[in-house]
Short mmCIF file of C-alpha atoms in Angstrom, two decimals:
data_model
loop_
_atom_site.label_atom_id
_atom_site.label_comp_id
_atom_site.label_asym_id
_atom_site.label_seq_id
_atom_site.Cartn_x
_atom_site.Cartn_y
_atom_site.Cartn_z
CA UNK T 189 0.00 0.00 0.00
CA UNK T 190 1.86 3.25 -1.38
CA UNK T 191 -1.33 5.73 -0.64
CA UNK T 192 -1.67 8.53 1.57
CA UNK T 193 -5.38 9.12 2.00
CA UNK T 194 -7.25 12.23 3.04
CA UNK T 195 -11.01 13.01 3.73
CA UNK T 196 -13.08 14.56 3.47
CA UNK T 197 -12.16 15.38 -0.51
CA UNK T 198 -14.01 18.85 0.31
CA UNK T 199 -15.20 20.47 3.58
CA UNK T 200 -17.49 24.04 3.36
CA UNK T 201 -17.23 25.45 7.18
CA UNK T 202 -18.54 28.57 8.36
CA UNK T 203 -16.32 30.60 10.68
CA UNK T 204 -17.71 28.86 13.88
CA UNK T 205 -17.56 26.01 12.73
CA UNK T 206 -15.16 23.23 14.58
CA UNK T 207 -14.16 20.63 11.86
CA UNK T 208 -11.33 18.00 10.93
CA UNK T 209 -9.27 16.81 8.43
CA UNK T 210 -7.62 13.36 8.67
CA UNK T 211 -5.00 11.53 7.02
CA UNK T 212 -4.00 7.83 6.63
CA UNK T 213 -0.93 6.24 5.64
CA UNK T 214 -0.16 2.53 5.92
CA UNK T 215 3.33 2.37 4.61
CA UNK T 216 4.96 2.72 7.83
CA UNK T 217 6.14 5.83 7.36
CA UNK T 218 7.30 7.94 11.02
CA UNK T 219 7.28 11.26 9.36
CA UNK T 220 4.34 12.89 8.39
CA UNK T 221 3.40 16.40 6.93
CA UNK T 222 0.83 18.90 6.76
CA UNK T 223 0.74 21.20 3.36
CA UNK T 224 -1.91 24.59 2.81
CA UNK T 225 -1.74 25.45 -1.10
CA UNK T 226 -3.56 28.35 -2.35
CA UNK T 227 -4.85 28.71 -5.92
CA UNK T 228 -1.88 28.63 -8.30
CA UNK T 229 0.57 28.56 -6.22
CA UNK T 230 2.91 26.02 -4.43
CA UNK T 231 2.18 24.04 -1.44
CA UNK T 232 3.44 25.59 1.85
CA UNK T 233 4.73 23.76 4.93
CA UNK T 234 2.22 23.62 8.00
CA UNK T 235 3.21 21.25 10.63
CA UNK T 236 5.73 18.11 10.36
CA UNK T 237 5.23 15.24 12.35
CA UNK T 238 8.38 12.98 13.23
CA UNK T 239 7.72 9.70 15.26
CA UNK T 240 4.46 11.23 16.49
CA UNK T 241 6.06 13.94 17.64
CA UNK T 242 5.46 17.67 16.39
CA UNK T 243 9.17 18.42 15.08
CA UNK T 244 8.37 21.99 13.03
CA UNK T 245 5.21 24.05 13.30
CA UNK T 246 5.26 27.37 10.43
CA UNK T 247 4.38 29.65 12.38
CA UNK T 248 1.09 28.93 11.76
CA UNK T 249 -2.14 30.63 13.20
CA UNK T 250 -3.51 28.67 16.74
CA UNK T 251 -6.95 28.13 14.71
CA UNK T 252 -5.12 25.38 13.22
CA UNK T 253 -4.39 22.78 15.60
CA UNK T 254 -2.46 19.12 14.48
CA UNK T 255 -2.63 15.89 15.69
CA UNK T 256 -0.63 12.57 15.59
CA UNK T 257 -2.79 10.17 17.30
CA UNK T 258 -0.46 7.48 16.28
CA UNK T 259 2.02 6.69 13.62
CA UNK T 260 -0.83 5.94 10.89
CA UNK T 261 -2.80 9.00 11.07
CA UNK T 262 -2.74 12.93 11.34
CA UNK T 263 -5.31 15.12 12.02
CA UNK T 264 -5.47 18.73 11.63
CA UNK T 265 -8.37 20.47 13.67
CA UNK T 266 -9.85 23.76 12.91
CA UNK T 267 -11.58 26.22 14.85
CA UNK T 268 -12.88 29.92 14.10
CA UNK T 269 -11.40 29.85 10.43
CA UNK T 270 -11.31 33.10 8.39
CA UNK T 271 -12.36 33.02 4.20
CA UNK T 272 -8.84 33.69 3.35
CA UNK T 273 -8.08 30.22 4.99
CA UNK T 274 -9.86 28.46 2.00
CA UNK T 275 -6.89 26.51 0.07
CA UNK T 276 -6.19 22.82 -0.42
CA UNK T 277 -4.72 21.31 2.50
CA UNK T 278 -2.02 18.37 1.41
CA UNK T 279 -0.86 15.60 4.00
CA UNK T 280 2.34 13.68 2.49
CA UNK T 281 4.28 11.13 4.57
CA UNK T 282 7.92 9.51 3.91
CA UNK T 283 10.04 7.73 5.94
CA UNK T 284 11.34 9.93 8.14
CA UNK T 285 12.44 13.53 8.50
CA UNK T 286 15.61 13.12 9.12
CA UNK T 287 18.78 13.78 7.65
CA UNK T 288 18.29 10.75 5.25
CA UNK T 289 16.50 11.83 2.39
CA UNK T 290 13.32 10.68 1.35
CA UNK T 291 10.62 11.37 -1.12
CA UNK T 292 7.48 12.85 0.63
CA UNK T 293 3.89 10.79 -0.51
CA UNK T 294 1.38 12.92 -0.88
CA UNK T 295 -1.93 12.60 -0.36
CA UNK T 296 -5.34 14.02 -3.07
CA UNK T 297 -6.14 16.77 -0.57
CA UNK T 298 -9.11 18.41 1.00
CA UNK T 299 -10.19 20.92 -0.51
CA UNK T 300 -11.23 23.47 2.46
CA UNK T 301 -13.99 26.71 1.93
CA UNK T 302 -14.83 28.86 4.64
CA UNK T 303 -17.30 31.36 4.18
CA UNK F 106 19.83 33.87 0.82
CA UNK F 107 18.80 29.77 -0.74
CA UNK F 108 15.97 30.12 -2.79
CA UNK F 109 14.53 27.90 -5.68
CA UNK F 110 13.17 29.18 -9.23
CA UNK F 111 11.48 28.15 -11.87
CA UNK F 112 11.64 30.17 -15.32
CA UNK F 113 8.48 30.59 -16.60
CA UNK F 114 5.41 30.41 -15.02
CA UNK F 115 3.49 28.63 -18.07
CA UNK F 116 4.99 26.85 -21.05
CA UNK F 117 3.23 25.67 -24.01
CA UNK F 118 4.72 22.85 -26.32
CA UNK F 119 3.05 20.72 -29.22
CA UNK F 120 2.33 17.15 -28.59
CA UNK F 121 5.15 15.72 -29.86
CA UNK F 122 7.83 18.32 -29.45
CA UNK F 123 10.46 18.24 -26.36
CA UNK F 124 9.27 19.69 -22.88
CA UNK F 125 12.04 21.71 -21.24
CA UNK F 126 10.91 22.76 -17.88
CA UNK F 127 13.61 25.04 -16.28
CA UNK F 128 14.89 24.59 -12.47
CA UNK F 129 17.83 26.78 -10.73
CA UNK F 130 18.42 26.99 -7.19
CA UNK F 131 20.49 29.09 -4.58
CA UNK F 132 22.69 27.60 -2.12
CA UNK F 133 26.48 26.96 -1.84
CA UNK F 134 26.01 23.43 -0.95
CA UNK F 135 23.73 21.84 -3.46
CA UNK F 136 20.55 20.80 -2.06
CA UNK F 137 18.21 17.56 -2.93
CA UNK F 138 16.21 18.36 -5.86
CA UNK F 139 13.02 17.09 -6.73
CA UNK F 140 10.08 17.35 -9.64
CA UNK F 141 7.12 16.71 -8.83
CA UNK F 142 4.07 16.89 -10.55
CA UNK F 143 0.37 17.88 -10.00
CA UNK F 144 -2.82 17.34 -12.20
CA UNK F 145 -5.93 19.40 -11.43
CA UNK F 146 -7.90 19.12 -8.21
CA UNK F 147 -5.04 15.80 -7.09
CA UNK F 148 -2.40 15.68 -4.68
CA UNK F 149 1.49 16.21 -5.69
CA UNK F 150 2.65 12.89 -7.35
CA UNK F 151 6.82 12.54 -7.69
CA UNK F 152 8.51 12.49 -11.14
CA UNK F 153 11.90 11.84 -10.10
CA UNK F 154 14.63 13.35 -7.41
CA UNK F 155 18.57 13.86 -7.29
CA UNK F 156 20.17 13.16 -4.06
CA UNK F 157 23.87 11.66 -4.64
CA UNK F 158 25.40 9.91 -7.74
CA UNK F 159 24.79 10.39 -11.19
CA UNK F 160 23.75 13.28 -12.44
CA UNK F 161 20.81 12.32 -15.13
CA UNK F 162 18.28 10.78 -13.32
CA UNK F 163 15.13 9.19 -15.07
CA UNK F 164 11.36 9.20 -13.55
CA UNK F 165 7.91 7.83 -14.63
CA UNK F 166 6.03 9.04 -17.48
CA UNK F 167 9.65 9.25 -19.84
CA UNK F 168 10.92 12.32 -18.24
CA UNK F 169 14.45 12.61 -17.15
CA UNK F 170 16.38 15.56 -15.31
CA UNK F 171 19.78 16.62 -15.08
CA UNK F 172 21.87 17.78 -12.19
CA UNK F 173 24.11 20.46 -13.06
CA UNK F 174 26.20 21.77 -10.21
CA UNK F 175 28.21 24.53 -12.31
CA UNK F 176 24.72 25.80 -13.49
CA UNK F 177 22.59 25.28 -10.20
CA UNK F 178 20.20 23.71 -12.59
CA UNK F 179 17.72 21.09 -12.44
CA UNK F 180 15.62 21.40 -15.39
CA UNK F 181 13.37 18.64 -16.29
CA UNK F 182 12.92 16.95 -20.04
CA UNK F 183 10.81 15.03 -21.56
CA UNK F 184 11.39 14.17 -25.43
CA UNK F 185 7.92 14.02 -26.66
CA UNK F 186 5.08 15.50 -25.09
CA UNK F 187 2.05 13.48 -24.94
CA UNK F 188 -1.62 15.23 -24.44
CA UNK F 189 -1.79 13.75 -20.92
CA UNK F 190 1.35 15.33 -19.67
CA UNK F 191 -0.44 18.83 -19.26
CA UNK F 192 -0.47 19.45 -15.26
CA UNK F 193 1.26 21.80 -13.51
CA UNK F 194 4.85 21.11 -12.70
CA UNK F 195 6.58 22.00 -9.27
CA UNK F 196 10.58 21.78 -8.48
CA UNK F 197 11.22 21.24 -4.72
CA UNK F 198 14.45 21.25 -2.79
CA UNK F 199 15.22 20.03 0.51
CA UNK F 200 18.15 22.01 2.25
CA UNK F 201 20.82 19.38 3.29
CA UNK F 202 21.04 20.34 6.90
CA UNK F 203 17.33 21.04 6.91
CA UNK F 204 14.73 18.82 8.74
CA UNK F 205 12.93 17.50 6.09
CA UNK F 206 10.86 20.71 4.90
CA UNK F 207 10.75 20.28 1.29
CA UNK F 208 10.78 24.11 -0.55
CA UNK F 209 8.89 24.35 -4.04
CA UNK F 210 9.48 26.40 -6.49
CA UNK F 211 6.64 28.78 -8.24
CA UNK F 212 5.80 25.74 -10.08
CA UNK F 213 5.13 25.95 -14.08
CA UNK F 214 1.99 24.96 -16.12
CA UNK F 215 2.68 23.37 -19.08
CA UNK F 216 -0.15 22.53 -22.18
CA UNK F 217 0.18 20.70 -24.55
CA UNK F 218 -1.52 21.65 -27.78
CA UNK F 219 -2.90 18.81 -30.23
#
């Protein structure tokens, strides 16, 4: 099994809304990542996960909170979201995040609107 | 400062004709390079990456790419472009004291006209 899965595909929230977006990865990957990508343009780092551990967070706003329950699945949990943070979120896992390179996996994304 | 580029923000070839998709990056130590590519409303999918050894690496789909430390170049090729190739293309680079963050370029749209 070489996917990364992500649902939902597409999530409309209003800005009260509490929601979640999961991802799933059987490969036995211990490094997992969180992506936002805005309309023509490339993905940007979030949140990286390394043996279930939160190893880099972006500087990214506290209405976006992640989640590594365990080493198969991340979560990223959103609370009082703002229009502008409608994008496609991207998970992607690889081996590890260390200094040993490896290709990230990435997953179909969720496509996220918040009105 | 490192920073990765990609010339050309849309490039239009004939089906048939070479696809030259241009890559340069910034750094004094060469980085990890990487191609990756998306098709509308999917996830990122990878073409092919450098890391160590030889310098013309081959990915899925026919397309190849070739190192070029004297040029900072990565640019990406594929010989004959096929109607399904149209996506949009993204070069990434991961720093090699970095922690894994992978950085992408602009990324470039490329059509393919019948």
């Amino acid at each position: 099994d070489t996917e990364v899965t992500q649902t939902p595909k597409h999530l409309v929230m209003g800005m009260t809304n509490k929601k979640s977006l999961k991802c799933e990865q059987h490969m036995g990957h211990r490094a997992m990542y969180w992506y936002k990508q805005k309309a023509k343009k490339p993905p940007e780092l979030m949140f990286v996960y390394s043996y279930e551990k939160l190893s880099i967070n972006e500087s990214v706003p506290s209405r976006f909170s992640p989640e590594c329950p365990n080493s198969s699945l991340l979560n990223l949990h959103l609370h009082a979201l703002q229009p502008e943070d409608s994008a496609l979120y991207l998970c992607a896992s690889s081996r590890d995040s260390g200094l040993v390179v490896n290709e990230q996996f990435f997953g179909p994304g969720t496509r996220l609107t918040v009105l | 400062a490192q920073s990765v580029t990609q010339l050309g923000s849309h490039v239009s070839v004939s089906e048939g004709a070479l696809v030259l998709l241009r890559c340069n990056y910034s750094s004094s130590v060469p980085p990890y390079l990487f191609w990756y590519v998306q098709y509308p409303n999917q996830g990122l999918q990878l073409l092919l990456k450098y890391t160590t050894g030889a310098t013309l690496v081959k990915g899925i789909n026919g397309f190849e790419a070739e190192f070029k430390k004297s040029e900072t170049s990565f640019h990406l090729t594929k010989p004959s472009a096929h109607m399904s190739d149209a996506a949009e293309y993204f070069c990434a680079v991961r720093w090699r004291r970095s922690q894994g963050n992978l950085i992408f370029g602009k990324g470039t749209k490329l059509s393919v006209k019948p």
